[in-house]
PDB file of C-alpha atoms in Angstrom:
ATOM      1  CA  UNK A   1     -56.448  23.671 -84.892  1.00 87.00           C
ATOM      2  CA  UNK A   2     -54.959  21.563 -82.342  1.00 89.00           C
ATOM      3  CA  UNK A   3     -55.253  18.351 -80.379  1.00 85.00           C
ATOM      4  CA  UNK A   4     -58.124  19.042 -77.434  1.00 90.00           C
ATOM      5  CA  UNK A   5     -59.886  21.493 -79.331  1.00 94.00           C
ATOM      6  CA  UNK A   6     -63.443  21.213 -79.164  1.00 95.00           C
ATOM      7  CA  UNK A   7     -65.442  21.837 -82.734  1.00 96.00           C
ATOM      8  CA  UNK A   8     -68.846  23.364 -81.323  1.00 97.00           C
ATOM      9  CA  UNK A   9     -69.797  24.661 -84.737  1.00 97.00           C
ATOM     10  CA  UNK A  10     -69.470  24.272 -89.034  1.00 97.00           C
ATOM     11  CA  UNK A  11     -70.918  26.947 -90.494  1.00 97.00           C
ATOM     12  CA  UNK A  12     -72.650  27.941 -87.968  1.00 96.00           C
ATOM     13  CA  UNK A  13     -74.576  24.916 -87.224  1.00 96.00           C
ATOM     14  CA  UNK A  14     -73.986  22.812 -83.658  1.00 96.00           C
ATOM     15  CA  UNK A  15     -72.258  20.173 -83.346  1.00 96.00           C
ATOM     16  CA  UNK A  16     -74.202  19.324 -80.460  1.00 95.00           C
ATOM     17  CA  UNK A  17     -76.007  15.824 -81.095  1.00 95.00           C
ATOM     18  CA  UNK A  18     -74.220  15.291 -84.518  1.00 94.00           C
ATOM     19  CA  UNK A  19     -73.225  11.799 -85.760  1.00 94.00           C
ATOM     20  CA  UNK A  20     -69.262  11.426 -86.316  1.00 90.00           C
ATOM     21  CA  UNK A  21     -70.286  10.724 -89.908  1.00 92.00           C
ATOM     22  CA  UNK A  22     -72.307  13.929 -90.277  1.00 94.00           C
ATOM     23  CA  UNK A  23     -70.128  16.365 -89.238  1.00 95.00           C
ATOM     24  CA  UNK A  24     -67.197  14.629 -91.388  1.00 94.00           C
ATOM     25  CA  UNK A  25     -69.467  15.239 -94.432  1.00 94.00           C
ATOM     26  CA  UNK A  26     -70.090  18.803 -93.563  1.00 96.00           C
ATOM     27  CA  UNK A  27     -66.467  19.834 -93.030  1.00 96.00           C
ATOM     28  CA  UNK A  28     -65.255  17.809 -96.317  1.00 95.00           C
ATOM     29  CA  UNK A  29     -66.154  19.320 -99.477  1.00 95.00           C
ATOM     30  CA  UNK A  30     -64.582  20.762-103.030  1.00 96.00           C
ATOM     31  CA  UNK A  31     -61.596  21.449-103.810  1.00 96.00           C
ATOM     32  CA  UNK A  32     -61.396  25.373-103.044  1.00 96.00           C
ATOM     33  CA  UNK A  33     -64.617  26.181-101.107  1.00 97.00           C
ATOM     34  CA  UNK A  34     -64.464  27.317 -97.778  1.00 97.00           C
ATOM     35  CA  UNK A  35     -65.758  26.332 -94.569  1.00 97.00           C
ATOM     36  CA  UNK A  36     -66.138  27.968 -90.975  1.00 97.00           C
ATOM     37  CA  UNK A  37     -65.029  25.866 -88.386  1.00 97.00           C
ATOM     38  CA  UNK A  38     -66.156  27.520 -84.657  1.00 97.00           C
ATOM     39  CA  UNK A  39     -63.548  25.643 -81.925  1.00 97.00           C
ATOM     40  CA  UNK A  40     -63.661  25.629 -77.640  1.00 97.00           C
ATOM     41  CA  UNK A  41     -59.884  26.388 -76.811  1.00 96.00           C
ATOM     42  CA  UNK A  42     -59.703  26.433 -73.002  1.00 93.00           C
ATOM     43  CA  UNK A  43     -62.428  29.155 -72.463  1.00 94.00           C
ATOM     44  CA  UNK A  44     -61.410  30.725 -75.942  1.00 95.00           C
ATOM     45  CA  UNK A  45     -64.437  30.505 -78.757  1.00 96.00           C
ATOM     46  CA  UNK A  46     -62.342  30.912 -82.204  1.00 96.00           C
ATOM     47  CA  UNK A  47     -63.753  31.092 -85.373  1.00 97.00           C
ATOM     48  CA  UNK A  48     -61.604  29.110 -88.157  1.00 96.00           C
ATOM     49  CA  UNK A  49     -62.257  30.326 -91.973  1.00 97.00           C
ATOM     50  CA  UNK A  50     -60.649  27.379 -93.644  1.00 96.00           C
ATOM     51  CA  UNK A  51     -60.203  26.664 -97.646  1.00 96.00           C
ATOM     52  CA  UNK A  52     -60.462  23.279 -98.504  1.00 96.00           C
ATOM     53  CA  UNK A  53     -57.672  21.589-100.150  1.00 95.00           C
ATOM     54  CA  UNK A  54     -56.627  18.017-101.190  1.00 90.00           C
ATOM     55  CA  UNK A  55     -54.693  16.859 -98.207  1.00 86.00           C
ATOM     56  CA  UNK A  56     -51.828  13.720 -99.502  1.00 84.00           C
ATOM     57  CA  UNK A  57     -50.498  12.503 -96.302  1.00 87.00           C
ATOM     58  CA  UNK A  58     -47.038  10.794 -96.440  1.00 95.00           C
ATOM     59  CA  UNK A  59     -47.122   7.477 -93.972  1.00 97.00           C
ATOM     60  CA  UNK A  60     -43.455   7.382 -94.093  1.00 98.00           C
ATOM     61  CA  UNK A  61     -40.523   9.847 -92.464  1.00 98.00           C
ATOM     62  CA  UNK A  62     -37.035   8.955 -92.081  1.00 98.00           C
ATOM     63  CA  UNK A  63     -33.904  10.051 -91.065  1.00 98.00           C
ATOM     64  CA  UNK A  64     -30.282   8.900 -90.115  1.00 98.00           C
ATOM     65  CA  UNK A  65     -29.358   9.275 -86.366  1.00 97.00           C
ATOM     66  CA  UNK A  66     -25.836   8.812 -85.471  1.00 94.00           C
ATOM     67  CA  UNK A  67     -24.635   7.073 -82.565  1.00 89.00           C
ATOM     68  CA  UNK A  68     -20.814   5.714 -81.303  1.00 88.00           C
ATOM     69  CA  UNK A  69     -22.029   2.111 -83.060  1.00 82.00           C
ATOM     70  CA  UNK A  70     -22.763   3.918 -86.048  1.00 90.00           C
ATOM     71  CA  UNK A  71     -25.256   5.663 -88.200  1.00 97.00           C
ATOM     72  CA  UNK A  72     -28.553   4.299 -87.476  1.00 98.00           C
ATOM     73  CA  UNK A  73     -31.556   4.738 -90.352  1.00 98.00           C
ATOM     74  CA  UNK A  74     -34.651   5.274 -88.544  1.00 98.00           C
ATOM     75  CA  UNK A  75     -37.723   5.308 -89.922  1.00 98.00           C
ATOM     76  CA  UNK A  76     -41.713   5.793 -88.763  1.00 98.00           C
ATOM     77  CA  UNK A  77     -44.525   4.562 -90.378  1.00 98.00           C
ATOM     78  CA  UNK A  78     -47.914   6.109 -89.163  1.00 98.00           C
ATOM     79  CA  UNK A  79     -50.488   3.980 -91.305  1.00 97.00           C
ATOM     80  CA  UNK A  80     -50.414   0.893 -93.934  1.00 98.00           C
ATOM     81  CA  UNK A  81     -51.837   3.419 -96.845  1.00 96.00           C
ATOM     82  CA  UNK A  82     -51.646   2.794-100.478  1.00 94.00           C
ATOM     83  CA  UNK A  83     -48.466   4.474-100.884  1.00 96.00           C
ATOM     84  CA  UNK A  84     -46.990   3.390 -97.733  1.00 98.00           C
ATOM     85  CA  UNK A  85     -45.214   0.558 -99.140  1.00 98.00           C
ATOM     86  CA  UNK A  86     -43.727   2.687-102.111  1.00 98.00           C
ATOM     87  CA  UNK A  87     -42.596   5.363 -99.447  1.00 98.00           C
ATOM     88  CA  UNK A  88     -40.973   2.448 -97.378  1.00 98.00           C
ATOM     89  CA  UNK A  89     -39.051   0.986-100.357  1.00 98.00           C
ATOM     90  CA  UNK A  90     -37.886   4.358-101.341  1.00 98.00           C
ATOM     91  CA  UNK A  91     -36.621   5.359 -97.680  1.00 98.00           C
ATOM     92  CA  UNK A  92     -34.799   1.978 -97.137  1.00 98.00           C
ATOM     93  CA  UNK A  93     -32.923   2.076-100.647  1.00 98.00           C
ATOM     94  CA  UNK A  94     -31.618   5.889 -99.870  1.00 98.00           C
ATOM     95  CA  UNK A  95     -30.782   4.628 -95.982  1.00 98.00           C
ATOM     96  CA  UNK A  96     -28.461   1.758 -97.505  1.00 98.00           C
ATOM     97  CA  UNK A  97     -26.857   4.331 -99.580  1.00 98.00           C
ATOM     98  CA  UNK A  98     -25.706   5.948 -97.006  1.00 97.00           C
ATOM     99  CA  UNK A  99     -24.431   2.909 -95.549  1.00 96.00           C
ATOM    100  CA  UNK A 100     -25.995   2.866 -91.820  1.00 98.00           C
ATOM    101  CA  UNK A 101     -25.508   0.365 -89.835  1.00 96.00           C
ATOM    102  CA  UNK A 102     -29.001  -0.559 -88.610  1.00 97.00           C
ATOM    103  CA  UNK A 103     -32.482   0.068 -88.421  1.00 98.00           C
ATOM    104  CA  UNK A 104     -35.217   1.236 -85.987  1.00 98.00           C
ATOM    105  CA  UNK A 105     -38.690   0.883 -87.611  1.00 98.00           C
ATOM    106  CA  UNK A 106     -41.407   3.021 -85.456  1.00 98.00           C
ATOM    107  CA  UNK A 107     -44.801   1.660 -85.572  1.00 98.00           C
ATOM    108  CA  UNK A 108     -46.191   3.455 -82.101  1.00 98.00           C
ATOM    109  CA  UNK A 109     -49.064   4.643 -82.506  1.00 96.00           C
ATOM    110  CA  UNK A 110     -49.630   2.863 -86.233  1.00 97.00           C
ATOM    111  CA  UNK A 111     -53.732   1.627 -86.388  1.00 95.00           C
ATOM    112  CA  UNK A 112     -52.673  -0.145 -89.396  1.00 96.00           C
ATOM    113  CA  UNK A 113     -54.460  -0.334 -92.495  1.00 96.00           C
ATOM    114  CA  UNK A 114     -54.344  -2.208 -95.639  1.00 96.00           C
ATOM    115  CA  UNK A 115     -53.498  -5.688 -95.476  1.00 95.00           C
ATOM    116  CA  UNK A 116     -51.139  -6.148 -98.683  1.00 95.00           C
ATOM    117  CA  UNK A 117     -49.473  -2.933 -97.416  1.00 97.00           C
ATOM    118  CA  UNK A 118     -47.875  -4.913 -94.380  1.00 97.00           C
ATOM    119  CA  UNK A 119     -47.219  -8.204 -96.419  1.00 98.00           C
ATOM    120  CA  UNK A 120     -45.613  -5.884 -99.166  1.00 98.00           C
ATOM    121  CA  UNK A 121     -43.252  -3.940 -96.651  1.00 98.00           C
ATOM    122  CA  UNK A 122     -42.563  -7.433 -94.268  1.00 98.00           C
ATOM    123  CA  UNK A 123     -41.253  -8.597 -98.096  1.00 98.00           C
ATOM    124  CA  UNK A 124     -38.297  -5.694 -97.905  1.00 98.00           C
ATOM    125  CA  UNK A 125     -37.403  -6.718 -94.339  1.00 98.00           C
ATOM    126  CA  UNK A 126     -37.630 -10.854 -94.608  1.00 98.00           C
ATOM    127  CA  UNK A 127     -36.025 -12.610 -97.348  1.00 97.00           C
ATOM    128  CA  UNK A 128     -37.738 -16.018 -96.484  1.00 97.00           C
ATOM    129  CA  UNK A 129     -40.403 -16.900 -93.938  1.00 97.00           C
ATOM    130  CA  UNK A 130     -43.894 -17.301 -93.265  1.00 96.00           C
ATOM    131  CA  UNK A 131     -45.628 -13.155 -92.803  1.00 97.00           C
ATOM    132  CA  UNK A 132     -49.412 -13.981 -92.278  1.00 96.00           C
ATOM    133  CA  UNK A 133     -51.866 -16.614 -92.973  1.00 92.00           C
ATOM    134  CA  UNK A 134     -55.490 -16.318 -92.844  1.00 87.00           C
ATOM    135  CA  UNK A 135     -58.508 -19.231 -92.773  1.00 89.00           C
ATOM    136  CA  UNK A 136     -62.035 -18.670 -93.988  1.00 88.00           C
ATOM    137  CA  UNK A 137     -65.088 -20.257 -92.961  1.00 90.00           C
ATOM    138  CA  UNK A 138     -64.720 -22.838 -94.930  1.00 91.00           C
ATOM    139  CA  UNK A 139     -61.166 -23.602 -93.955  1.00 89.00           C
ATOM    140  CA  UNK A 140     -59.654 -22.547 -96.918  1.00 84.00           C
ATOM    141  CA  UNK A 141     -56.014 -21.361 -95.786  1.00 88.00           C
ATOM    142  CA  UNK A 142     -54.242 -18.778 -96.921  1.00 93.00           C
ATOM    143  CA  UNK A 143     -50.684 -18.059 -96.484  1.00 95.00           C
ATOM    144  CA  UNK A 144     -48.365 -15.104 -97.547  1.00 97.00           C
ATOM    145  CA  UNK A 145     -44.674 -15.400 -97.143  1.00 97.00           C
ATOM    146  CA  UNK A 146     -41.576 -13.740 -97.906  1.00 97.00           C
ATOM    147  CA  UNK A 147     -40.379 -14.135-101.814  1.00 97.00           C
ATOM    148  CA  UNK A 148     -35.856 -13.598-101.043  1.00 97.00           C
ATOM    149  CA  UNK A 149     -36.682  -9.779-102.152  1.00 96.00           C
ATOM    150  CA  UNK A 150     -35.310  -7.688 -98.780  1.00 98.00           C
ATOM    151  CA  UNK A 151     -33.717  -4.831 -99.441  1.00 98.00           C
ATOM    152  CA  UNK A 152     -31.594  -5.331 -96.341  1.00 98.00           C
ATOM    153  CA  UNK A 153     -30.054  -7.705 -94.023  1.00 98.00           C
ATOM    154  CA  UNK A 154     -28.760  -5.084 -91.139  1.00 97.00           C
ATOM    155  CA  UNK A 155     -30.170  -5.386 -87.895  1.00 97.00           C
ATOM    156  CA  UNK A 156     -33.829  -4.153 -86.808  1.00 98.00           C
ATOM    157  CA  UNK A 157     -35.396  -3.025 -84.094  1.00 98.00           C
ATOM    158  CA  UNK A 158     -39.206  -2.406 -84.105  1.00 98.00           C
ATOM    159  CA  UNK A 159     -41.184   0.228 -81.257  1.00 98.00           C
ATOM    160  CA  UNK A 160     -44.169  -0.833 -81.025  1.00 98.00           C
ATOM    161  CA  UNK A 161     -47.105   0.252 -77.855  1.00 97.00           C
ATOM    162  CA  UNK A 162     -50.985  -0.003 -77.023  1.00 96.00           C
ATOM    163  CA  UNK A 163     -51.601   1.949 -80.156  1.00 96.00           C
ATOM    164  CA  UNK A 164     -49.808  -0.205 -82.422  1.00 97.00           C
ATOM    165  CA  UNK A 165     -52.599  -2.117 -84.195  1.00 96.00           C
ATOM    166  CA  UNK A 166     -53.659  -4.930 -86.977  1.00 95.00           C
ATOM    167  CA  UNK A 167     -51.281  -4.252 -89.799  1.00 97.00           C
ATOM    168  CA  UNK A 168     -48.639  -2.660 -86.797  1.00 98.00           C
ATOM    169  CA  UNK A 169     -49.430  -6.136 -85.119  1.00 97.00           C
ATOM    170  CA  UNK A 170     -48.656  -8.424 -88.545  1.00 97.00           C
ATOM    171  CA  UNK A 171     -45.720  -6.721 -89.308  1.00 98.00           C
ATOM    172  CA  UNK A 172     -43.882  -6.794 -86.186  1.00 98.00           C
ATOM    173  CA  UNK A 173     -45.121 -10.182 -85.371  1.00 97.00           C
ATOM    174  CA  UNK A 174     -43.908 -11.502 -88.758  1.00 98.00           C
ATOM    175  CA  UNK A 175     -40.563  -9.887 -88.633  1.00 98.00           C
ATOM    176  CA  UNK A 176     -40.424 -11.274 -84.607  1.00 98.00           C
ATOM    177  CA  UNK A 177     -41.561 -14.592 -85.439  1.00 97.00           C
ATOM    178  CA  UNK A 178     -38.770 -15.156 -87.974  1.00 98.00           C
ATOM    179  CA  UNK A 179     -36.167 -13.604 -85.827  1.00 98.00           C
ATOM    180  CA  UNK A 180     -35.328 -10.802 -88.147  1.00 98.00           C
ATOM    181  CA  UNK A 181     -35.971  -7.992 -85.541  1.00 98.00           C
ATOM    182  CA  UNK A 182     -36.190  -7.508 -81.593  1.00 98.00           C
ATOM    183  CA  UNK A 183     -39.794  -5.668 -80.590  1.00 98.00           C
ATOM    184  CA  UNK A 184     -39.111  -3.470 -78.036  1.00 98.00           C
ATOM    185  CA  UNK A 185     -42.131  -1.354 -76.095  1.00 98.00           C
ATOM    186  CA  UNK A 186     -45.381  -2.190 -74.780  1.00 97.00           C
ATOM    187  CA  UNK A 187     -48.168  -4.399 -75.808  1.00 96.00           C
ATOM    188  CA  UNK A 188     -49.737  -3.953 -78.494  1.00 97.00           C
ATOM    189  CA  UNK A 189     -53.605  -3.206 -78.789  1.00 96.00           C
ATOM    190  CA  UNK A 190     -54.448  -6.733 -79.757  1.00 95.00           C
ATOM    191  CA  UNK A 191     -56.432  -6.225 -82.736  1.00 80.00           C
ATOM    192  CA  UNK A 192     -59.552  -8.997 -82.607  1.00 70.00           C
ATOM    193  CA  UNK A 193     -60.232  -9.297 -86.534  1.00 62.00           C
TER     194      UNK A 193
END
């Protein structure tokens, strides 16, 4: 199943008319059982027999990419998930053991996610600094910063465009704001929240 395909059917039943919600619910189900997606390709009508599996997705890829300034360690996060901090710890450490010389952290595209998932992974980047504050209705501030744990000092660059959002936008303003990384790409989707 690709990008642009069009689900017209699950199990049979149109999609025509059906809430976002609803047709989630029908395609999701136990481990094991099967569902019939029907999909508009083009002009193509293709039946999809699909077995339903638990589906772990991994926020974090990496790789080193070597240039004449040296070996770069660049990594892209795709969501602030529960294990996206873990992942991000874990990719940094094995990029400083192989000694590159700088960073490029991708967050195009990035929607966000969990709050204490960006404050956690702005910690491994910033060893001091303000990373986000919030205020409540009643004024009550409250301010996270950076506790002198970064697992590196090396030069960042962040990529950041209209689809970088919320957690995207905290992290990359935090890391901007304390001059530990240049933001290069477009603006950002300007989350209101």
């Amino acid at each position: 199943i690709r990008a642009q395909d069009v689900i017209l059917a699950i199990d049979g039943e149109s999609t025509e008319g059906m809430d976002l919600s609803d047709a989630v619910s029908k395609i999701r189900g136990p481990v094991g059982s099967d569902v019939t997606l029907t999909i508009r390709r083009g002009e193509q009508e293709i039946d999809f027999p699909i077995t339903r599996a638990r589906i772990e997705i991994h926020p974090v890829r990496y790789n080193v990419q070597t240039n004449p300034e040296g070996d770069v360690g660049y990594i892209r996060l795709t969501q602030f998930s529960a294990n996206a901090a873990s992942e991000m710890s874990d990719a940094i450490e094995d990029l400083e053991s192989q000694s590159v010389s700088g960073y490029i952290l991708d967050l195009r595209s990035n929607p966000g996610g969990l709050l204490y998932s960006s404050i956690d992974i702005a910690r491994m980047w910033l060893d001091e600094g303000g990373i986000v504050s919030t205020v409540n209705r009643q004024g009550v501030v409250d301010e996270e910063e950076a506790n002198n744990r970064a697992l590196t000092d090396k030069p960042l660059v962040v990529l950041v465009d209209g689809g970088s959002a919320s957690a995207s936008e905290i992290l990359s303003g935090a890391l901007q704001d304390n001059e530990r990384a240049i933001v290069v790409g477009t603006q950002t989707f300007g989350k209101g929240l």
